[in-house]
Short mmCIF file of C-alpha atoms in Angstrom, two decimals:
data_model
loop_
_atom_site.label_atom_id
_atom_site.label_comp_id
_atom_site.label_asym_id
_atom_site.label_seq_id
_atom_site.Cartn_x
_atom_site.Cartn_y
_atom_site.Cartn_z
CA VAL A 1 -14.23 12.68 -40.34
CA LYS A 2 -16.03 13.48 -37.11
CA HIS A 3 -15.23 11.09 -34.30
CA SER A 4 -14.89 10.89 -30.52
CA ARG A 5 -11.08 11.08 -30.46
CA ALA A 6 -9.61 9.12 -27.52
CA PHE A 7 -13.10 8.12 -26.38
CA CYS A 8 -13.14 5.71 -29.32
CA LEU A 9 -10.77 3.69 -27.10
CA ASN A 10 -12.67 4.20 -23.86
CA GLY A 11 -12.60 0.63 -22.58
CA ILE A 12 -10.83 -1.07 -19.69
CA LYS A 13 -8.38 -2.90 -21.94
CA PHE A 14 -5.88 -1.44 -24.37
CA PRO A 15 -6.08 -2.36 -28.09
CA ASP A 16 -3.36 -4.99 -27.55
CA ARG A 17 -5.64 -6.55 -24.87
CA THR A 18 -3.38 -5.63 -21.98
CA ILE A 19 -5.21 -4.49 -18.85
CA GLN A 20 -5.92 -0.92 -17.90
CA PRO A 21 -5.84 -0.26 -14.12
CA ALA A 22 -9.56 0.64 -14.14
CA LEU A 23 -10.40 -3.00 -14.90
CA TRP A 24 -9.42 -4.01 -11.37
CA GLU A 25 -11.75 -1.40 -9.92
CA VAL A 26 -14.62 -2.60 -12.12
CA LYS A 27 -13.98 -6.17 -10.97
CA LYS A 28 -14.03 -5.05 -7.33
CA GLN A 29 -17.34 -3.22 -7.73
CA TYR A 30 -18.94 -6.15 -9.58
CA GLN A 31 -17.90 -8.87 -7.12
CA ASN A 32 -20.68 -11.01 -5.66
CA ILE A 33 -19.26 -11.78 -2.23
CA HIS A 34 -19.05 -8.93 0.26
CA ILE A 35 -17.47 -8.69 3.69
CA SER A 36 -18.23 -5.88 6.13
CA GLU A 37 -16.59 -5.16 9.46
CA LEU A 38 -18.80 -5.56 12.54
CA ASN A 39 -16.30 -5.03 15.37
CA SER A 40 -12.61 -4.29 14.83
CA ASP A 41 -11.70 -5.04 18.45
CA GLU A 42 -13.37 -8.45 18.41
CA LEU A 43 -12.36 -9.05 14.77
CA THR A 44 -15.86 -10.03 13.71
CA PHE A 45 -17.02 -9.64 10.13
CA GLU A 46 -20.24 -10.26 8.22
CA VAL A 47 -20.15 -12.21 4.97
CA PHE A 48 -22.90 -11.68 2.37
CA ASN A 49 -23.14 -14.12 -0.54
CA GLU A 50 -24.81 -12.11 -3.29
CA HIS A 51 -24.68 -15.00 -5.76
CA PHE A 52 -28.06 -16.37 -6.85
CA PHE A 53 -26.83 -19.92 -7.46
CA SER A 54 -23.33 -20.41 -5.98
CA ASN A 55 -22.66 -21.66 -2.45
CA LEU A 56 -19.64 -20.29 -0.57
CA SER A 57 -18.41 -23.87 -0.27
CA GLU A 58 -17.15 -23.49 -3.86
CA PHE A 59 -14.49 -21.04 -2.68
CA ASP A 60 -11.57 -20.88 -0.26
CA LEU A 61 -11.43 -17.74 1.85
CA GLU A 62 -7.82 -16.73 2.47
CA TRP A 63 -7.20 -14.12 5.16
CA ILE A 64 -3.91 -12.24 5.45
CA LEU A 65 -2.77 -10.10 8.37
CA LEU A 66 -0.55 -7.15 7.48
CA LYS A 67 1.57 -5.29 10.03
CA ASP A 68 2.75 -1.89 8.76
CA GLY A 69 2.10 -3.12 5.23
CA GLU A 70 3.97 -6.44 5.51
CA GLN A 71 2.36 -9.88 5.78
CA VAL A 72 2.83 -11.51 9.19
CA LYS A 73 0.07 -14.16 9.31
CA ASN A 74 -2.38 -15.88 6.99
CA GLY A 75 -4.85 -18.75 6.93
CA ILE A 76 -7.64 -20.44 4.96
CA LEU A 77 -11.30 -20.67 5.91
CA SER A 78 -13.85 -22.96 4.23
CA LEU A 79 -17.38 -21.70 4.69
CA GLU A 80 -20.85 -22.96 3.86
CA GLY A 81 -23.16 -20.20 2.70
CA ALA A 82 -26.28 -20.51 0.60
CA PRO A 83 -27.01 -17.98 -2.15
CA LEU A 84 -28.15 -14.59 -0.76
CA SER A 85 -27.28 -15.66 2.81
CA LYS A 86 -25.37 -13.79 5.50
CA GLN A 87 -23.15 -15.12 8.27
CA THR A 88 -20.60 -13.89 10.81
CA ILE A 89 -16.95 -14.93 11.07
CA ASN A 90 -14.46 -14.21 13.83
CA LEU A 91 -10.66 -14.09 13.56
CA LYS A 92 -9.83 -13.18 17.16
CA ASN A 93 -8.16 -16.51 17.94
CA GLU A 94 -6.34 -16.75 14.61
CA ILE A 95 -4.90 -13.22 14.74
CA GLY A 96 -4.17 -12.90 18.44
CA SER A 97 -2.72 -9.78 20.10
CA LEU A 98 -1.58 -6.70 18.18
CA ASN A 99 1.33 -4.34 18.80
CA SER A 100 0.05 -0.94 19.95
CA GLU A 101 2.75 0.91 17.97
CA SER A 102 1.88 -0.58 14.57
CA GLU A 103 -0.84 -0.34 11.94
CA TYR A 104 -2.70 -3.55 11.04
CA PHE A 105 -4.88 -4.60 8.12
CA VAL A 106 -6.67 -7.81 7.33
CA ASN A 107 -7.16 -8.81 3.69
CA PHE A 108 -9.74 -11.31 2.47
CA HIS A 109 -9.39 -13.15 -0.85
CA TRP A 110 -12.04 -15.54 -2.24
CA LYS A 111 -10.55 -18.13 -4.60
CA LEU A 112 -12.00 -20.99 -6.63
CA LYS A 113 -11.47 -24.44 -5.13
CA THR A 114 -11.69 -26.11 -8.54
CA SER A 115 -11.39 -24.96 -12.14
CA ILE A 116 -14.63 -24.00 -13.87
CA SER A 117 -15.14 -23.04 -17.50
CA LEU A 118 -12.37 -20.54 -18.38
CA LEU A 119 -11.32 -19.93 -14.78
CA GLU A 120 -8.57 -22.00 -13.20
CA LYS A 121 -8.39 -23.29 -9.65
CA GLY A 122 -7.16 -20.52 -7.35
CA HIS A 123 -8.59 -17.70 -9.47
CA GLU A 124 -9.60 -14.77 -7.25
CA ILE A 125 -13.26 -13.79 -7.59
CA ALA A 126 -13.62 -11.27 -4.73
CA LYS A 127 -11.54 -9.44 -2.13
CA ASP A 128 -11.80 -6.91 0.71
CA GLN A 129 -9.41 -5.08 3.04
CA PHE A 130 -10.01 -3.57 6.49
CA ILE A 131 -7.93 -1.48 8.86
CA ILE A 132 -8.25 -3.23 12.21
CA LYS A 133 -5.79 -1.06 14.14
CA THR A 134 -4.51 2.40 13.35
CA LYS A 135 -1.03 3.58 14.19
CA PRO A 136 -0.70 6.50 16.60
CA VAL A 137 0.76 9.67 15.13
CA VAL A 138 4.14 10.22 16.78
CA ILE A 139 5.78 13.63 16.46
CA SER A 140 9.47 13.17 17.06
CA ASN A 141 11.15 15.74 19.29
CA GLU A 142 14.55 14.16 18.83
CA VAL A 143 17.19 16.77 18.07
CA SER A 144 20.17 15.93 15.90
CA LYS A 145 23.52 16.79 17.45
CA ALA A 146 25.26 16.76 14.07
CA ASN A 147 26.96 19.98 13.01
CA ILE A 148 25.09 22.29 10.67
CA ASN A 149 26.34 25.50 9.08
CA VAL A 150 24.95 28.14 6.74
CA SER A 151 26.65 30.31 4.16
CA GLU A 152 24.92 33.01 2.12
CA THR A 153 25.76 34.99 -1.00
CA ILE A 154 23.76 37.40 -3.10
CA GLU A 155 22.47 34.46 -5.13
CA VAL A 156 22.15 31.42 -2.82
CA ILE A 157 21.74 30.12 0.70
CA THR A 158 23.71 26.93 1.36
CA VAL A 159 23.19 24.64 4.34
CA GLU A 160 26.08 22.29 5.16
CA CYS A 161 25.17 19.13 7.11
CA ALA A 162 27.00 16.05 8.35
CA ASP A 163 28.08 13.22 6.03
CA ALA A 164 29.07 15.69 3.29
CA ILE A 165 25.46 16.73 2.63
CA SER A 166 24.94 20.20 1.16
CA ILE A 167 21.54 21.79 0.46
CA THR A 168 21.28 24.94 -1.67
CA PHE A 169 18.45 27.44 -2.23
CA ASP A 170 18.22 29.93 -5.08
CA LYS A 171 17.27 33.29 -3.56
CA ALA A 172 15.84 34.86 -6.71
CA GLN A 173 13.52 31.95 -7.46
CA GLY A 174 12.90 30.93 -3.86
CA THR A 175 13.51 27.25 -4.65
CA LEU A 176 15.55 24.36 -3.34
CA VAL A 177 17.91 23.73 -6.27
CA SER A 178 20.50 21.27 -5.02
CA TYR A 179 20.80 18.31 -2.65
CA GLU A 180 24.43 17.21 -2.81
CA VAL A 181 25.98 14.16 -1.18
CA ASN A 182 29.78 13.89 -1.38
CA GLY A 183 29.78 16.58 -4.05
CA GLU A 184 27.17 14.87 -6.25
CA ASN A 185 23.89 16.70 -6.82
CA TRP A 186 21.06 14.16 -6.73
CA MET A 187 18.61 16.67 -8.23
CA THR A 188 18.50 17.59 -11.92
CA SER A 189 15.90 20.36 -11.48
CA PRO A 190 14.63 22.51 -8.58
CA LEU A 191 11.92 21.45 -6.16
CA LEU A 192 8.91 23.33 -7.57
CA MET A 193 5.37 23.96 -6.41
CA ASN A 194 2.91 22.04 -8.57
CA THR A 195 -0.82 22.76 -8.93
CA TRP A 196 -1.48 21.22 -12.33
CA ARG A 197 -1.86 17.88 -14.07
CA GLY A 198 -1.84 16.69 -17.66
CA ALA A 199 -5.47 16.78 -18.72
CA LEU A 200 -7.38 13.51 -18.52
CA ASP A 201 -9.95 12.71 -21.19
CA ASN A 202 -12.62 13.53 -18.61
CA ASP A 203 -10.89 16.83 -17.81
CA LEU A 204 -11.24 17.85 -21.45
CA GLY A 205 -14.95 17.08 -21.36
CA ALA A 206 -15.33 19.18 -18.20
CA GLU A 207 -13.17 21.96 -19.68
CA THR A 208 -10.92 21.83 -16.62
CA PRO A 209 -7.81 22.97 -18.58
CA ILE A 210 -9.73 26.14 -19.49
CA LYS A 211 -11.51 26.78 -16.21
CA SER A 212 -8.44 26.13 -14.04
CA ILE A 213 -5.80 27.61 -16.34
CA LYS A 214 -4.58 30.05 -13.66
CA TRP A 215 -3.04 27.08 -11.78
CA LYS A 216 -0.92 25.91 -14.73
CA ASP A 217 2.85 26.53 -14.50
CA ILE A 218 2.30 28.25 -11.17
CA GLU A 219 6.01 28.90 -10.54
CA SER A 220 6.16 31.07 -13.66
CA LYS A 221 3.23 33.17 -12.39
CA VAL A 222 4.45 34.03 -8.90
CA LYS A 223 7.10 36.35 -7.55
CA THR A 224 9.39 35.61 -4.64
CA ASN A 225 8.57 38.15 -1.97
CA ILE A 226 10.64 36.81 0.92
CA ILE A 227 13.41 34.27 1.35
CA ASN A 228 15.40 34.23 4.56
CA TRP A 229 16.85 31.85 7.09
CA LYS A 230 17.34 31.57 10.81
CA LYS A 231 18.89 29.14 13.25
CA LEU A 232 16.41 27.58 15.68
CA SER A 233 17.07 26.86 19.32
CA ASP A 234 17.28 23.09 18.65
CA ASN A 235 20.21 23.57 16.22
CA ARG A 236 18.07 23.27 13.08
CA ILE A 237 18.01 25.77 10.23
CA MET A 238 14.73 27.15 8.87
CA VAL A 239 14.62 28.61 5.36
CA SER A 240 11.37 30.51 4.79
CA VAL A 241 9.95 31.44 1.39
CA LYS A 242 6.92 33.52 0.48
CA LYS A 243 5.72 33.76 -3.12
CA TYR A 244 2.68 35.62 -4.34
CA ASN A 245 0.38 36.37 -7.23
CA PRO A 246 -2.54 38.67 -6.32
CA ASP A 247 -4.71 37.05 -8.99
CA VAL A 248 -4.10 33.50 -7.78
CA ALA A 249 -2.69 32.89 -4.29
CA ASN A 250 0.02 33.45 -1.73
CA PHE A 251 2.39 30.55 -1.17
CA PHE A 252 4.34 29.97 2.03
CA VAL A 253 7.02 27.26 2.22
CA ASN A 254 9.21 26.59 5.25
CA TYR A 255 12.15 24.19 5.00
CA THR A 256 13.46 23.09 8.41
CA ILE A 257 16.78 21.25 8.11
CA ASP A 258 18.68 19.30 10.74
CA GLY A 259 22.32 18.23 10.85
CA THR A 260 21.62 14.87 9.21
CA GLY A 261 20.19 16.48 6.07
CA LYS A 262 16.60 15.74 6.94
CA ILE A 263 14.21 18.41 5.64
CA LYS A 264 10.78 19.12 7.10
CA THR A 265 8.67 20.97 4.53
CA GLN A 266 5.60 23.02 5.44
CA TYR A 267 3.62 24.18 2.41
CA VAL A 268 0.63 26.55 2.65
CA ILE A 269 -1.56 28.01 -0.09
CA GLU A 270 -3.65 31.09 0.66
CA ARG A 271 -6.14 31.85 -2.09
CA THR A 272 -6.41 35.51 -3.07
CA ASN A 273 -8.93 35.41 -5.89
CA GLY A 274 -11.86 33.13 -6.63
CA LYS A 275 -12.61 29.48 -5.99
CA VAL A 276 -11.43 27.87 -9.20
CA LEU A 277 -10.73 24.14 -8.85
CA ILE A 278 -7.08 23.31 -8.16
CA PRO A 279 -6.13 20.15 -10.09
CA ARG A 280 -3.50 19.20 -7.51
CA VAL A 281 -1.55 20.54 -4.55
CA GLY A 282 1.99 19.28 -4.35
CA MET A 283 5.59 19.66 -5.44
CA ASN A 284 7.65 18.35 -8.32
CA LEU A 285 11.34 17.50 -8.56
CA LYS A 286 13.60 15.59 -10.86
CA LEU A 287 16.37 13.29 -9.70
CA THR A 288 19.19 11.62 -11.58
CA LYS A 289 18.09 8.44 -13.32
CA ALA A 290 20.08 6.32 -10.87
CA PHE A 291 17.28 6.80 -8.33
CA SER A 292 14.87 4.49 -10.12
CA ASN A 293 14.30 1.95 -7.34
CA VAL A 294 10.98 2.73 -5.68
CA ASN A 295 9.63 1.38 -2.37
CA TYR A 296 6.44 2.70 -0.84
CA TYR A 297 3.77 1.96 1.75
CA GLY A 298 0.43 2.88 0.27
CA ARG A 299 -2.19 1.67 -2.18
CA GLY A 300 -1.14 -0.59 -5.02
CA PRO A 301 0.29 -2.42 -6.76
CA TYR A 302 -1.34 -0.68 -9.73
CA GLU A 303 -2.42 2.89 -10.50
CA ASN A 304 -5.12 4.35 -8.25
CA TYR A 305 -6.76 7.74 -7.69
CA PRO A 306 -8.83 9.34 -4.91
CA ASP A 307 -12.11 8.20 -6.50
CA ARG A 308 -10.79 4.91 -7.91
CA LYS A 309 -8.83 3.15 -5.22
CA GLU A 310 -11.00 0.59 -3.42
CA SER A 311 -9.50 -2.33 -5.32
CA ALA A 312 -5.92 -1.17 -4.66
CA PHE A 313 -5.00 -2.56 -1.25
CA LEU A 314 -2.67 -0.88 1.20
CA GLY A 315 0.70 -2.55 1.55
CA VAL A 316 4.43 -2.20 0.95
CA TYR A 317 5.32 -2.34 -2.74
CA ASN A 318 8.58 -2.32 -4.73
CA ALA A 319 9.01 -1.39 -8.37
CA LYS A 320 11.14 0.49 -10.88
CA ALA A 321 10.23 4.06 -11.81
CA GLU A 322 9.48 3.00 -15.38
CA ASP A 323 6.90 0.49 -14.14
CA PHE A 324 4.59 3.27 -12.91
CA TYR A 325 3.90 4.70 -16.36
CA VAL A 326 0.51 3.74 -17.84
CA PRO A 327 0.46 4.10 -21.67
CA TYR A 328 -2.96 5.65 -22.22
CA ILE A 329 -3.58 6.07 -25.95
CA ARG A 330 -3.57 9.84 -25.60
CA PRO A 331 -0.79 10.84 -23.16
CA GLN A 332 -2.26 12.24 -19.94
CA GLU A 333 -1.92 12.13 -16.15
CA ASN A 334 -1.19 8.53 -15.10
CA GLY A 335 0.46 6.13 -12.68
CA TYR A 336 -0.76 7.69 -9.41
CA ARG A 337 -0.55 6.11 -5.96
CA THR A 338 -2.69 7.27 -3.03
CA ASP A 339 -2.84 7.02 0.78
CA VAL A 340 0.94 6.72 0.98
CA ARG A 341 2.54 6.46 4.44
CA TRP A 342 6.10 6.70 3.14
CA LEU A 343 8.01 6.60 -0.13
CA GLU A 344 11.65 5.77 -0.84
CA VAL A 345 13.58 6.33 -4.07
CA LYS A 346 17.02 4.75 -4.12
CA ASN A 347 19.95 3.95 -6.38
CA ASP A 348 21.53 0.51 -6.69
CA GLN A 349 23.80 1.30 -3.72
CA SER A 350 20.70 1.77 -1.50
CA GLN A 351 21.34 5.50 -1.24
CA GLY A 352 18.38 7.79 -1.69
CA LEU A 353 15.59 9.89 -0.30
CA LYS A 354 12.64 9.01 1.90
CA PHE A 355 9.42 11.03 1.95
CA SER A 356 6.86 10.81 4.76
CA SER A 357 4.23 12.98 6.38
CA GLN A 358 1.94 13.26 9.37
CA GLN A 359 -0.81 13.21 6.75
CA LEU A 360 -1.15 10.76 3.87
CA LEU A 361 0.82 11.52 0.73
CA ASN A 362 0.12 10.78 -2.93
CA PHE A 363 2.66 10.49 -5.74
CA ASN A 364 3.52 9.49 -9.25
CA ILE A 365 6.93 8.80 -10.70
CA ASN A 366 8.25 8.16 -14.22
CA HIS A 367 11.04 8.98 -16.69
CA PHE A 368 9.16 11.75 -18.48
CA ASN A 369 8.32 15.41 -17.85
CA ASN A 370 4.95 16.59 -16.62
CA ASP A 371 4.60 18.62 -19.82
CA ASP A 372 4.75 15.40 -21.84
CA PHE A 373 1.25 14.59 -20.60
CA GLU A 374 -0.28 17.89 -21.69
CA TYR A 375 -3.03 17.89 -24.29
CA SER A 376 -1.20 19.17 -27.37
CA GLU A 377 -0.34 18.54 -30.99
CA LYS A 378 3.16 17.55 -29.86
CA ASN A 379 2.15 14.46 -27.86
CA LYS A 380 -0.95 12.92 -29.40
CA HIS A 381 0.01 9.24 -29.06
CA THR A 382 2.17 7.05 -26.85
CA ILE A 383 4.82 6.83 -29.57
CA ASP A 384 5.34 10.60 -29.25
CA LEU A 385 6.70 10.24 -25.70
CA VAL A 386 10.46 9.91 -25.28
CA PRO A 387 11.79 8.70 -21.88
CA GLN A 388 14.27 11.13 -20.32
CA GLU A 389 17.50 10.54 -18.43
CA HIS A 390 15.99 11.50 -15.09
CA VAL A 391 13.38 10.47 -12.53
CA ASN A 392 10.33 12.74 -12.53
CA LEU A 393 8.62 12.73 -9.12
CA ASN A 394 5.39 14.42 -8.04
CA ILE A 395 4.80 14.45 -4.28
CA ASP A 396 1.27 15.60 -3.51
CA TYR A 397 -1.02 16.47 -0.67
CA LYS A 398 -4.06 16.00 -2.92
CA GLN A 399 -5.08 15.62 -6.54
CA MET A 400 -8.55 15.78 -8.09
CA GLY A 401 -10.29 12.49 -8.82
CA VAL A 402 -10.58 11.10 -12.33
CA GLY A 403 -14.37 11.01 -12.61
CA GLY A 404 -14.22 7.36 -13.54
CA ASP A 405 -17.72 6.46 -12.40
#
C-alpha cells in the first residue's frame, strides 16, 4: 500500500495526544498580543493588541526579570487596550538598576483573569522575552598553580593534574579517551568529532543523507596526521591533533589543560573539497550513566532548534538526561537545546563536568547512541530503541535547522 510513511503522523501532537515540542512554537507564532522593545536602556516596550474583539483588560500581564537566567524580580500589570490598539509601557522604576557584570532578560506572560470556555483562569495566551542587558565577554588570564605532569608512551599521552585527575589521549586515533578522577574513568567512549545527525523526516525529503553523506562517521574517514604536546609558559599543557581527508576536510583540535583538569578545546574545520552542507559541527562523548543530572543555561525547557526556538525562553533549567528524549514516531534527531551559555552534567554526589564557551553552545543528551536515530530498517519505531547504560552527549557549535516552517 502506498502511503506517506511518517508524514501520516505529521501533526503537533503524538497519537496518544501528548504534546510535541513544535506545538509551543505554533502557539507562539499564532498569539494575538505582541510586545516589541523600543528602548532597552529606558525599558520601554510597545504593546500591540491584535485581537479583533478582546480588550487587554481581560488579561493580567506578568513581567519577570531574570539575572543570568534566574528570576530576581516580578510583578503584575493590568492594562486597558482596545482591539487593534497600541500603547507603550515602561518598567524602569519597577526593575531599577542592573549589575554591569550580569546578563538580564525580561519575560512577559499574558494570562486570563477569569476562566472562559475551556480555558481556566491563569491560562497563558501569549508571551515574549527580551535581552535588556548583555554580559561582557571576559577572557580569564588566571593561571592555575596546581602541579601538572605529562607521560608519554608509544600508544598514549597522559596528563596528570591535581586532585587525582588523569587525562589520556590515544596517539593512533588522535582522540581524548579517558578522563579519570580518583582512578575512575568518567568516559565510556572517546571524545569524537561529529558532523552528522540522524535524518529528520524533512532531511529525507531534501535528500540530505545522500547529498551530505561524506560527513557521516567522519572519524572513520580521516587519518591522524599529527598528535603532539608541549608545555606552555603559563604551566598548561597543549595537546595538538591534526586529522585529514583530502576529499572532505582538514581537522585541527587543540586541547589546552591546566593543573585543575580544566580543558580548553579549540576545534577548526578546513574544507578541502566542495561546499556540501554539513549537518552539524560538534563533538560527541559518552559518560557513565551516573552523570544523568543536567543543569544548563540556555533555551528551554523543551526541545528547540536554530529555526524553531522563539517560544523557548532563555533561562536556567534542570532535568534528567532521559527527559531530553523526544519519542518521534520514526526515530530521528531530537531533544536539542540552543543558545546555551553553560552546561553541567553531574552525578548524585554533585561531581561532574561543566561545558562553556566564548560563543553560544548547543547540545542534546540522552541514554541512546547517535546511530539509534539513523534512518534504517533496524530502528523504524520508538519501540525499537533500547536505552543504554551510558549518557550520550553531543556538544555542538552549530546544527542545521529542522525546516519546520
